[in-house]
PDB file of N, CA and C in Angstrom:
ATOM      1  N   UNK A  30      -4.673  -8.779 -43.261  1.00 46.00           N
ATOM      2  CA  UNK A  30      -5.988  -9.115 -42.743  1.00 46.00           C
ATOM      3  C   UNK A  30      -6.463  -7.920 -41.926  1.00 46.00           C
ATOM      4  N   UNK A  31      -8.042  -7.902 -42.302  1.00 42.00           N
ATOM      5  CA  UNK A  31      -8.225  -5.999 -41.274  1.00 42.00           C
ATOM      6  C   UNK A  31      -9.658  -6.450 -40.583  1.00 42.00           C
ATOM      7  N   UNK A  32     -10.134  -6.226 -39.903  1.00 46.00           N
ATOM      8  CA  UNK A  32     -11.379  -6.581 -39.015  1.00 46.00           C
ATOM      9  C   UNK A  32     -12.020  -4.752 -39.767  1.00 46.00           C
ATOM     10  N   UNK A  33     -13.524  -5.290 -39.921  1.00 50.00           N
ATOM     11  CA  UNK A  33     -13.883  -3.825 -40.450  1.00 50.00           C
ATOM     12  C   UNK A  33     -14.969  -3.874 -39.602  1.00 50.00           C
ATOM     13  N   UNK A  34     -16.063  -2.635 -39.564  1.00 50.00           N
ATOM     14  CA  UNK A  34     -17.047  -2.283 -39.217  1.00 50.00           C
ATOM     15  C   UNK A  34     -17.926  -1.856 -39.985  1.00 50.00           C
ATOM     16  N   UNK A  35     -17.597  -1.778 -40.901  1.00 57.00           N
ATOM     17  CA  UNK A  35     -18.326  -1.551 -42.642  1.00 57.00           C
ATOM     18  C   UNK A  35     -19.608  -1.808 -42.798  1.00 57.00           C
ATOM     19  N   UNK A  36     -20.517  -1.090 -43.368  1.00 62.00           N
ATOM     20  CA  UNK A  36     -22.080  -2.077 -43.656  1.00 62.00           C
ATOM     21  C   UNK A  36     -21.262  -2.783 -45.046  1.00 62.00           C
ATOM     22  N   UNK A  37     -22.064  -3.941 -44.605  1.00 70.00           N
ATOM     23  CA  UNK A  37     -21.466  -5.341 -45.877  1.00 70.00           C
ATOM     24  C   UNK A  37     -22.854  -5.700 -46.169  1.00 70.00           C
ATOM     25  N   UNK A  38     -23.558  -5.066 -45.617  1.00 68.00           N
ATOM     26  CA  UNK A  38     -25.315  -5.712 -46.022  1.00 68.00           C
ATOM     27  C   UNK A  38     -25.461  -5.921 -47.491  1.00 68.00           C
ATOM     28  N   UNK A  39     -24.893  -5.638 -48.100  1.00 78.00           N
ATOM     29  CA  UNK A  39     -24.717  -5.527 -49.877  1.00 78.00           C
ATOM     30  C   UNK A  39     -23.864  -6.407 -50.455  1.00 78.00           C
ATOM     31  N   UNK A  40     -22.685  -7.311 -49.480  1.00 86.00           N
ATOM     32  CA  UNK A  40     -22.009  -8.435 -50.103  1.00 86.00           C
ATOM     33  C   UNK A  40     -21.977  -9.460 -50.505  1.00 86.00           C
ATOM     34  N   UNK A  41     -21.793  -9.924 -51.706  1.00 89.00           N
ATOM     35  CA  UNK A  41     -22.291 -11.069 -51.986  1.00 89.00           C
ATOM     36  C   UNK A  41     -22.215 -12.093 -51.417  1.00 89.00           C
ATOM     37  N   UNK A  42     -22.884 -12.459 -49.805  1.00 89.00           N
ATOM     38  CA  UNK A  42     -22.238 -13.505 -48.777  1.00 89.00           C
ATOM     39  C   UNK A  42     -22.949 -14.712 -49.448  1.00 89.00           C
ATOM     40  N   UNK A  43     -22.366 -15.930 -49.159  1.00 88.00           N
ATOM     41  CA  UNK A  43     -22.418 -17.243 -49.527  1.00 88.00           C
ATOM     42  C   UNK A  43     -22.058 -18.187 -48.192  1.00 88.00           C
ATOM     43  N   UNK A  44     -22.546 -19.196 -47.950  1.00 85.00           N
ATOM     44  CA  UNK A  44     -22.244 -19.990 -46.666  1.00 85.00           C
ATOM     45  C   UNK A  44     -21.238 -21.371 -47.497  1.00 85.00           C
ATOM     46  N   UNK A  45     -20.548 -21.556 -46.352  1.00 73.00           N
ATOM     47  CA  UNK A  45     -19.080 -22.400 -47.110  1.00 73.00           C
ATOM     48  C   UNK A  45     -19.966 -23.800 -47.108  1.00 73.00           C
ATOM     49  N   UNK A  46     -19.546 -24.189 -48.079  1.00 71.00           N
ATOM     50  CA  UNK A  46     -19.820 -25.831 -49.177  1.00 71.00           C
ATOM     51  C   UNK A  46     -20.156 -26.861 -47.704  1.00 71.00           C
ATOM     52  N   UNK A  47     -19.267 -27.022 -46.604  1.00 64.00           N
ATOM     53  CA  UNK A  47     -18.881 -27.550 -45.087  1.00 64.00           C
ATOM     54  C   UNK A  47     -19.800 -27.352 -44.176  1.00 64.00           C
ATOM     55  N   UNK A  48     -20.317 -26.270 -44.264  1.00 63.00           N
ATOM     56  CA  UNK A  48     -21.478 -25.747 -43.507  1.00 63.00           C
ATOM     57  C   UNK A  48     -22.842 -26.516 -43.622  1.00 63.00           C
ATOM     58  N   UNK A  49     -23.068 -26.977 -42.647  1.00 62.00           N
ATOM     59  CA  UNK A  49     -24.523 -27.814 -42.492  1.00 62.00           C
ATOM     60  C   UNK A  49     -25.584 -27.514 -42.306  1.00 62.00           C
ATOM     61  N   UNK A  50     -27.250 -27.939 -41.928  1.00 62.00           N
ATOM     62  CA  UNK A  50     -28.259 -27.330 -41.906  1.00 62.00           C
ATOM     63  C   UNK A  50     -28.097 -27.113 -40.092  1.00 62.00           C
ATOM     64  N   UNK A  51     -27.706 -27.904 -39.049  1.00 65.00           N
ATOM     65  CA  UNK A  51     -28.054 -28.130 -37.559  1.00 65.00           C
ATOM     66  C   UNK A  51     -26.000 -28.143 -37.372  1.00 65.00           C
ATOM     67  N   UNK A  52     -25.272 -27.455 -37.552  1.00 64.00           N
ATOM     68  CA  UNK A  52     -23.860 -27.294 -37.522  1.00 64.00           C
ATOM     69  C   UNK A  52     -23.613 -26.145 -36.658  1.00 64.00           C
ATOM     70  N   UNK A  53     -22.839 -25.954 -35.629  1.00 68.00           N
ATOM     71  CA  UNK A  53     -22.221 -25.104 -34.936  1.00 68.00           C
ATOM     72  C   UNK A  53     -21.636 -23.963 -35.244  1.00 68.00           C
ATOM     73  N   UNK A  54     -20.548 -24.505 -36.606  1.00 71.00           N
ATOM     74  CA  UNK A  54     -19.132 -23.789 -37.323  1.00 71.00           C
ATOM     75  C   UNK A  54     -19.742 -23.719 -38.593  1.00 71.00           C
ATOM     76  N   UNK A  55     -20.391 -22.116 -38.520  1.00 84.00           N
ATOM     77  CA  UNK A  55     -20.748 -22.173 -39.974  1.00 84.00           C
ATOM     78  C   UNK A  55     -19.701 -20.991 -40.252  1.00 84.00           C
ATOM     79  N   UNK A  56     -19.296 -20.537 -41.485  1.00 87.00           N
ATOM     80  CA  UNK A  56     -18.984 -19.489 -42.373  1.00 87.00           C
ATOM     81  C   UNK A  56     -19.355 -19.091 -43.361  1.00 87.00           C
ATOM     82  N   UNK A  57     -19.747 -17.723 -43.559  1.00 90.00           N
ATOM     83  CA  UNK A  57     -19.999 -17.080 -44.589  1.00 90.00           C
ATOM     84  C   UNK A  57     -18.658 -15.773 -45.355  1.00 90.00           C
ATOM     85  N   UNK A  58     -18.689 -16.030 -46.921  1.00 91.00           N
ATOM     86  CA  UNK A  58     -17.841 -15.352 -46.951  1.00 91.00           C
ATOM     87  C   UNK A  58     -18.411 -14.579 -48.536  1.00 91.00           C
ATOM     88  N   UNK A  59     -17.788 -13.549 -48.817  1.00 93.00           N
ATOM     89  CA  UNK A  59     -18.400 -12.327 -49.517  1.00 93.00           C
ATOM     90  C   UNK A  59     -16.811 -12.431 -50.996  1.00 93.00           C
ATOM     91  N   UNK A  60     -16.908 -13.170 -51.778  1.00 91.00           N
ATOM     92  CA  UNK A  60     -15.285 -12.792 -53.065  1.00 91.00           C
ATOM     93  C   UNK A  60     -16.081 -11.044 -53.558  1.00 91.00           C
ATOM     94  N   UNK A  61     -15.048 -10.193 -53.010  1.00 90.00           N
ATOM     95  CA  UNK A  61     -14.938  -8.580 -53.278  1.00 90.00           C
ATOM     96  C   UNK A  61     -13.990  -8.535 -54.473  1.00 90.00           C
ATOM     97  N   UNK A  62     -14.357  -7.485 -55.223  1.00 89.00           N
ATOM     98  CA  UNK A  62     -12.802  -6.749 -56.144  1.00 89.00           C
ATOM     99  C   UNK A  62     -11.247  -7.141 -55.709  1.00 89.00           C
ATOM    100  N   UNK A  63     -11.413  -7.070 -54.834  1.00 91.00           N
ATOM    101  CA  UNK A  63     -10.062  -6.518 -54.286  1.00 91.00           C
ATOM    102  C   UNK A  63      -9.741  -7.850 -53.246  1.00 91.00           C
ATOM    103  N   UNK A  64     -10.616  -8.087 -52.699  1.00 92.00           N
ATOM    104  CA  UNK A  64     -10.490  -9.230 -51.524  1.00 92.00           C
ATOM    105  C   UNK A  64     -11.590 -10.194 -51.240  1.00 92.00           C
ATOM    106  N   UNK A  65     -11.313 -10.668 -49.808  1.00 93.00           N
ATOM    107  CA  UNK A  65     -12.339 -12.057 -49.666  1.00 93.00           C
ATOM    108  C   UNK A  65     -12.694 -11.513 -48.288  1.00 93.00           C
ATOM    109  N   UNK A  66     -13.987 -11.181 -48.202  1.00 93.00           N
ATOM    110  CA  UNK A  66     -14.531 -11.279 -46.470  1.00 93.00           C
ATOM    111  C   UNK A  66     -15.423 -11.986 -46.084  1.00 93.00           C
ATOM    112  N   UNK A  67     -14.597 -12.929 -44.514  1.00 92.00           N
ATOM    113  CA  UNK A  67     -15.325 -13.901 -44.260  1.00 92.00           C
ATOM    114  C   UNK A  67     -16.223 -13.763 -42.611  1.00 92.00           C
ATOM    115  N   UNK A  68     -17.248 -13.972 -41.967  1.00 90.00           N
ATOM    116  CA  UNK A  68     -18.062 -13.824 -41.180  1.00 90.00           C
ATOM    117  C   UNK A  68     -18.714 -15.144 -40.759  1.00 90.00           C
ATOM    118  N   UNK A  69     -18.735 -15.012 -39.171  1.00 88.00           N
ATOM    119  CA  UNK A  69     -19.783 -16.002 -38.732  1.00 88.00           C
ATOM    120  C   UNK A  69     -21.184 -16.296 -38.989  1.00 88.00           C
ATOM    121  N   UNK A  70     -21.576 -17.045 -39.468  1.00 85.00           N
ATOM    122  CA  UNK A  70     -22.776 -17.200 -40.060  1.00 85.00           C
ATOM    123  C   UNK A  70     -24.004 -16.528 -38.925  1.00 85.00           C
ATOM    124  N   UNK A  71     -23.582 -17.486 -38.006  1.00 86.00           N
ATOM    125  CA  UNK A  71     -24.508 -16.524 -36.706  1.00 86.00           C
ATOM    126  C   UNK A  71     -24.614 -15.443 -36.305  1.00 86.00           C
ATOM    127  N   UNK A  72     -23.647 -14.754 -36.624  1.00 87.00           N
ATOM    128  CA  UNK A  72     -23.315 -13.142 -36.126  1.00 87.00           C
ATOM    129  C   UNK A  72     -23.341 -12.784 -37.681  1.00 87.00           C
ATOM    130  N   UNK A  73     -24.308 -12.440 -38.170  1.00 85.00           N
ATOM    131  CA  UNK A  73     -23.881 -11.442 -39.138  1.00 85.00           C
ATOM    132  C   UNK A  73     -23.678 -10.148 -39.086  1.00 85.00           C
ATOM    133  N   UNK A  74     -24.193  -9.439 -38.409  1.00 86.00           N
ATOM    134  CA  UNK A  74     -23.873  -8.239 -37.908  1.00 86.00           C
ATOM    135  C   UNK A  74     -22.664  -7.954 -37.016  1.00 86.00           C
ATOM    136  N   UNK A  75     -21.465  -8.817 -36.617  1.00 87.00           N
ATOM    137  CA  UNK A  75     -20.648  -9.064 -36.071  1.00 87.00           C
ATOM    138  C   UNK A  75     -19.479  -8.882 -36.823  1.00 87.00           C
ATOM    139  N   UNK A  76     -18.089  -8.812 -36.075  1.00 90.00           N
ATOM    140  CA  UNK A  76     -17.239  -8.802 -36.798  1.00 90.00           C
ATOM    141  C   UNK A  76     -17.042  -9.725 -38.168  1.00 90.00           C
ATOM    142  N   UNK A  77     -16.168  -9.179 -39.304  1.00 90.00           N
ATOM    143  CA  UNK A  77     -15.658 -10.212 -40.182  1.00 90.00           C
ATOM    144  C   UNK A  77     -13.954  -9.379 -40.189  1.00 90.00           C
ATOM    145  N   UNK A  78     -13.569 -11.130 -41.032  1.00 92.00           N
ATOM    146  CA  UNK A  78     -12.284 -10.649 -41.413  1.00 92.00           C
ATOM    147  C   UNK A  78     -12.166 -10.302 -43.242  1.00 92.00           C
ATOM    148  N   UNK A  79     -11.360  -9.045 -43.572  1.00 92.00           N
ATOM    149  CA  UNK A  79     -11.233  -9.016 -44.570  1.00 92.00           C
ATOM    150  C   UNK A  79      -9.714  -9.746 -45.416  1.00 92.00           C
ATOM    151  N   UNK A  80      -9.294 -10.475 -46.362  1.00 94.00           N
ATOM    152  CA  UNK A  80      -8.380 -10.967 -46.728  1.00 94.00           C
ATOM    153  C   UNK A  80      -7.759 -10.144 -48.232  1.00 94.00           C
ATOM    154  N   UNK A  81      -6.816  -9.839 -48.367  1.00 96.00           N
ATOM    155  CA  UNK A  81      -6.329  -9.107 -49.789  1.00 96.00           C
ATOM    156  C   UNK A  81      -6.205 -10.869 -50.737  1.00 96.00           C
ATOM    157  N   UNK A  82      -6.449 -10.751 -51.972  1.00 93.00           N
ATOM    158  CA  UNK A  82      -6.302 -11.508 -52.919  1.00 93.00           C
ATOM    159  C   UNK A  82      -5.124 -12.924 -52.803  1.00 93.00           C
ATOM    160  N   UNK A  83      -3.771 -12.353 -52.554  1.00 95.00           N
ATOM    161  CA  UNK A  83      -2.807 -12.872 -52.424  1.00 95.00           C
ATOM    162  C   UNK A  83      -2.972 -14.004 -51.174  1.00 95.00           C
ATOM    163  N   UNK A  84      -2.974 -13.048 -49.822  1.00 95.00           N
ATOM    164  CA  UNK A  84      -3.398 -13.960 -49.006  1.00 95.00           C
ATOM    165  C   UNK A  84      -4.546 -15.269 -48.722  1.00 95.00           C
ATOM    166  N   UNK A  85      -5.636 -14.989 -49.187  1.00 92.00           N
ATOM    167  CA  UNK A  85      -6.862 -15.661 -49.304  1.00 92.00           C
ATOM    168  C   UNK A  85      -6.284 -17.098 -50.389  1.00 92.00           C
ATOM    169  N   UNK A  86      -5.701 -16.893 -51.234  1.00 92.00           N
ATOM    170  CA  UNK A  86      -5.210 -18.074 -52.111  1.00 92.00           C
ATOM    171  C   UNK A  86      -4.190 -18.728 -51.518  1.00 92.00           C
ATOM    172  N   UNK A  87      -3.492 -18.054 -50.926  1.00 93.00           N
ATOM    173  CA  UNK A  87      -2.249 -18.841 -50.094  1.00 93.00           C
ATOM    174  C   UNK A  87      -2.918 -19.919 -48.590  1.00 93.00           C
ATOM    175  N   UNK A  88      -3.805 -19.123 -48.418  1.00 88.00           N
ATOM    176  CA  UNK A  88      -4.632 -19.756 -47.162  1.00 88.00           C
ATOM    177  C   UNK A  88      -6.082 -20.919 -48.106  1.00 88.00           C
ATOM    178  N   UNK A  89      -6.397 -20.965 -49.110  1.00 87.00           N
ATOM    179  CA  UNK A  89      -7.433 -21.628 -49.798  1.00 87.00           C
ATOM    180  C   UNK A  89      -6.246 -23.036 -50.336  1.00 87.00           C
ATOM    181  N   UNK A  90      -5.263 -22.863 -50.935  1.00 91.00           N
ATOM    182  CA  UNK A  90      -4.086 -24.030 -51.064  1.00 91.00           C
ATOM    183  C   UNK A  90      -3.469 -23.750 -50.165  1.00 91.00           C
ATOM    184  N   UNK A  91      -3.269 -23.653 -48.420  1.00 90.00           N
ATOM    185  CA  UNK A  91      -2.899 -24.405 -48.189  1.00 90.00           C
ATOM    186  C   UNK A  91      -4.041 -25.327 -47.032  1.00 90.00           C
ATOM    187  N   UNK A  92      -5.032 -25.238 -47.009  1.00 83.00           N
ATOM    188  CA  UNK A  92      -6.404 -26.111 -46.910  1.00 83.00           C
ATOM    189  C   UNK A  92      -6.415 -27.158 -48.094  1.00 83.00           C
ATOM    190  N   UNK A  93      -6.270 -26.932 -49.256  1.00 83.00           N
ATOM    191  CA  UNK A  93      -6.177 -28.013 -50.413  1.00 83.00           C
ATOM    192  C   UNK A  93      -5.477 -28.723 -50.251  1.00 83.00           C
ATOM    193  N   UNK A  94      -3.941 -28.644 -49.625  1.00 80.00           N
ATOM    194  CA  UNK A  94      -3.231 -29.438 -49.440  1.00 80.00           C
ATOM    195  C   UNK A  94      -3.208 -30.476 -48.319  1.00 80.00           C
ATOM    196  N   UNK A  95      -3.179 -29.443 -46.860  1.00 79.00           N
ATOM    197  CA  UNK A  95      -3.875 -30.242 -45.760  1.00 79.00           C
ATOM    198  C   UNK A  95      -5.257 -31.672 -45.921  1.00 79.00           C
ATOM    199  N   UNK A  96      -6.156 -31.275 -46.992  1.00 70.00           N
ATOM    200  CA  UNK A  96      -6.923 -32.314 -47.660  1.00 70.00           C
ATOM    201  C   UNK A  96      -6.965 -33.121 -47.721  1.00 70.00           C
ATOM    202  N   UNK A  97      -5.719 -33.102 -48.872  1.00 67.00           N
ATOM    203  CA  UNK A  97      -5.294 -34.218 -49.816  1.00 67.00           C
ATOM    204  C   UNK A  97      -4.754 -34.719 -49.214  1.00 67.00           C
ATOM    205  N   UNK A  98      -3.557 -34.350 -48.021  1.00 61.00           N
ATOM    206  CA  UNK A  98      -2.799 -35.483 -47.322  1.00 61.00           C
ATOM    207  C   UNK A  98      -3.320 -36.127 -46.670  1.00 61.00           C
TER     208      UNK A  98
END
């Protein structure tokens, strides 16, 4: 996981499925080549975190699982 400073103004950001119209905890996140970067919806110009492939799926199941139970 790497915190960047990057212009991302060009990423394909998307706001998560969870995220509401009047919601506090929003997220936005960008699926890259290579990885997944995710950002506070409010701060876009603010930090994000970047995730490598591997990790981002290990962390997406194990949210799927937490779910289901």
């Amino acid at each position: 996981m790497v915190s960047s400073n990057q212009d991302d103004s060009a990423f394909p950001w998307f706001k998560s499925s969870y995220s509401g119209g009047n919601t506090t905890e929003c997220i936005e996140a960008a699926v890259l080549a290579e990885s997944t970067a995710v950002r506070d919806s409010k701060v876009p110009d603010g930090p994000r975190l970047t995730f490598g492939r591997a990790a981002w799926t290990r962390f997406l199941t194990s949210l799927q699982s937490t779910v289901t139970e």
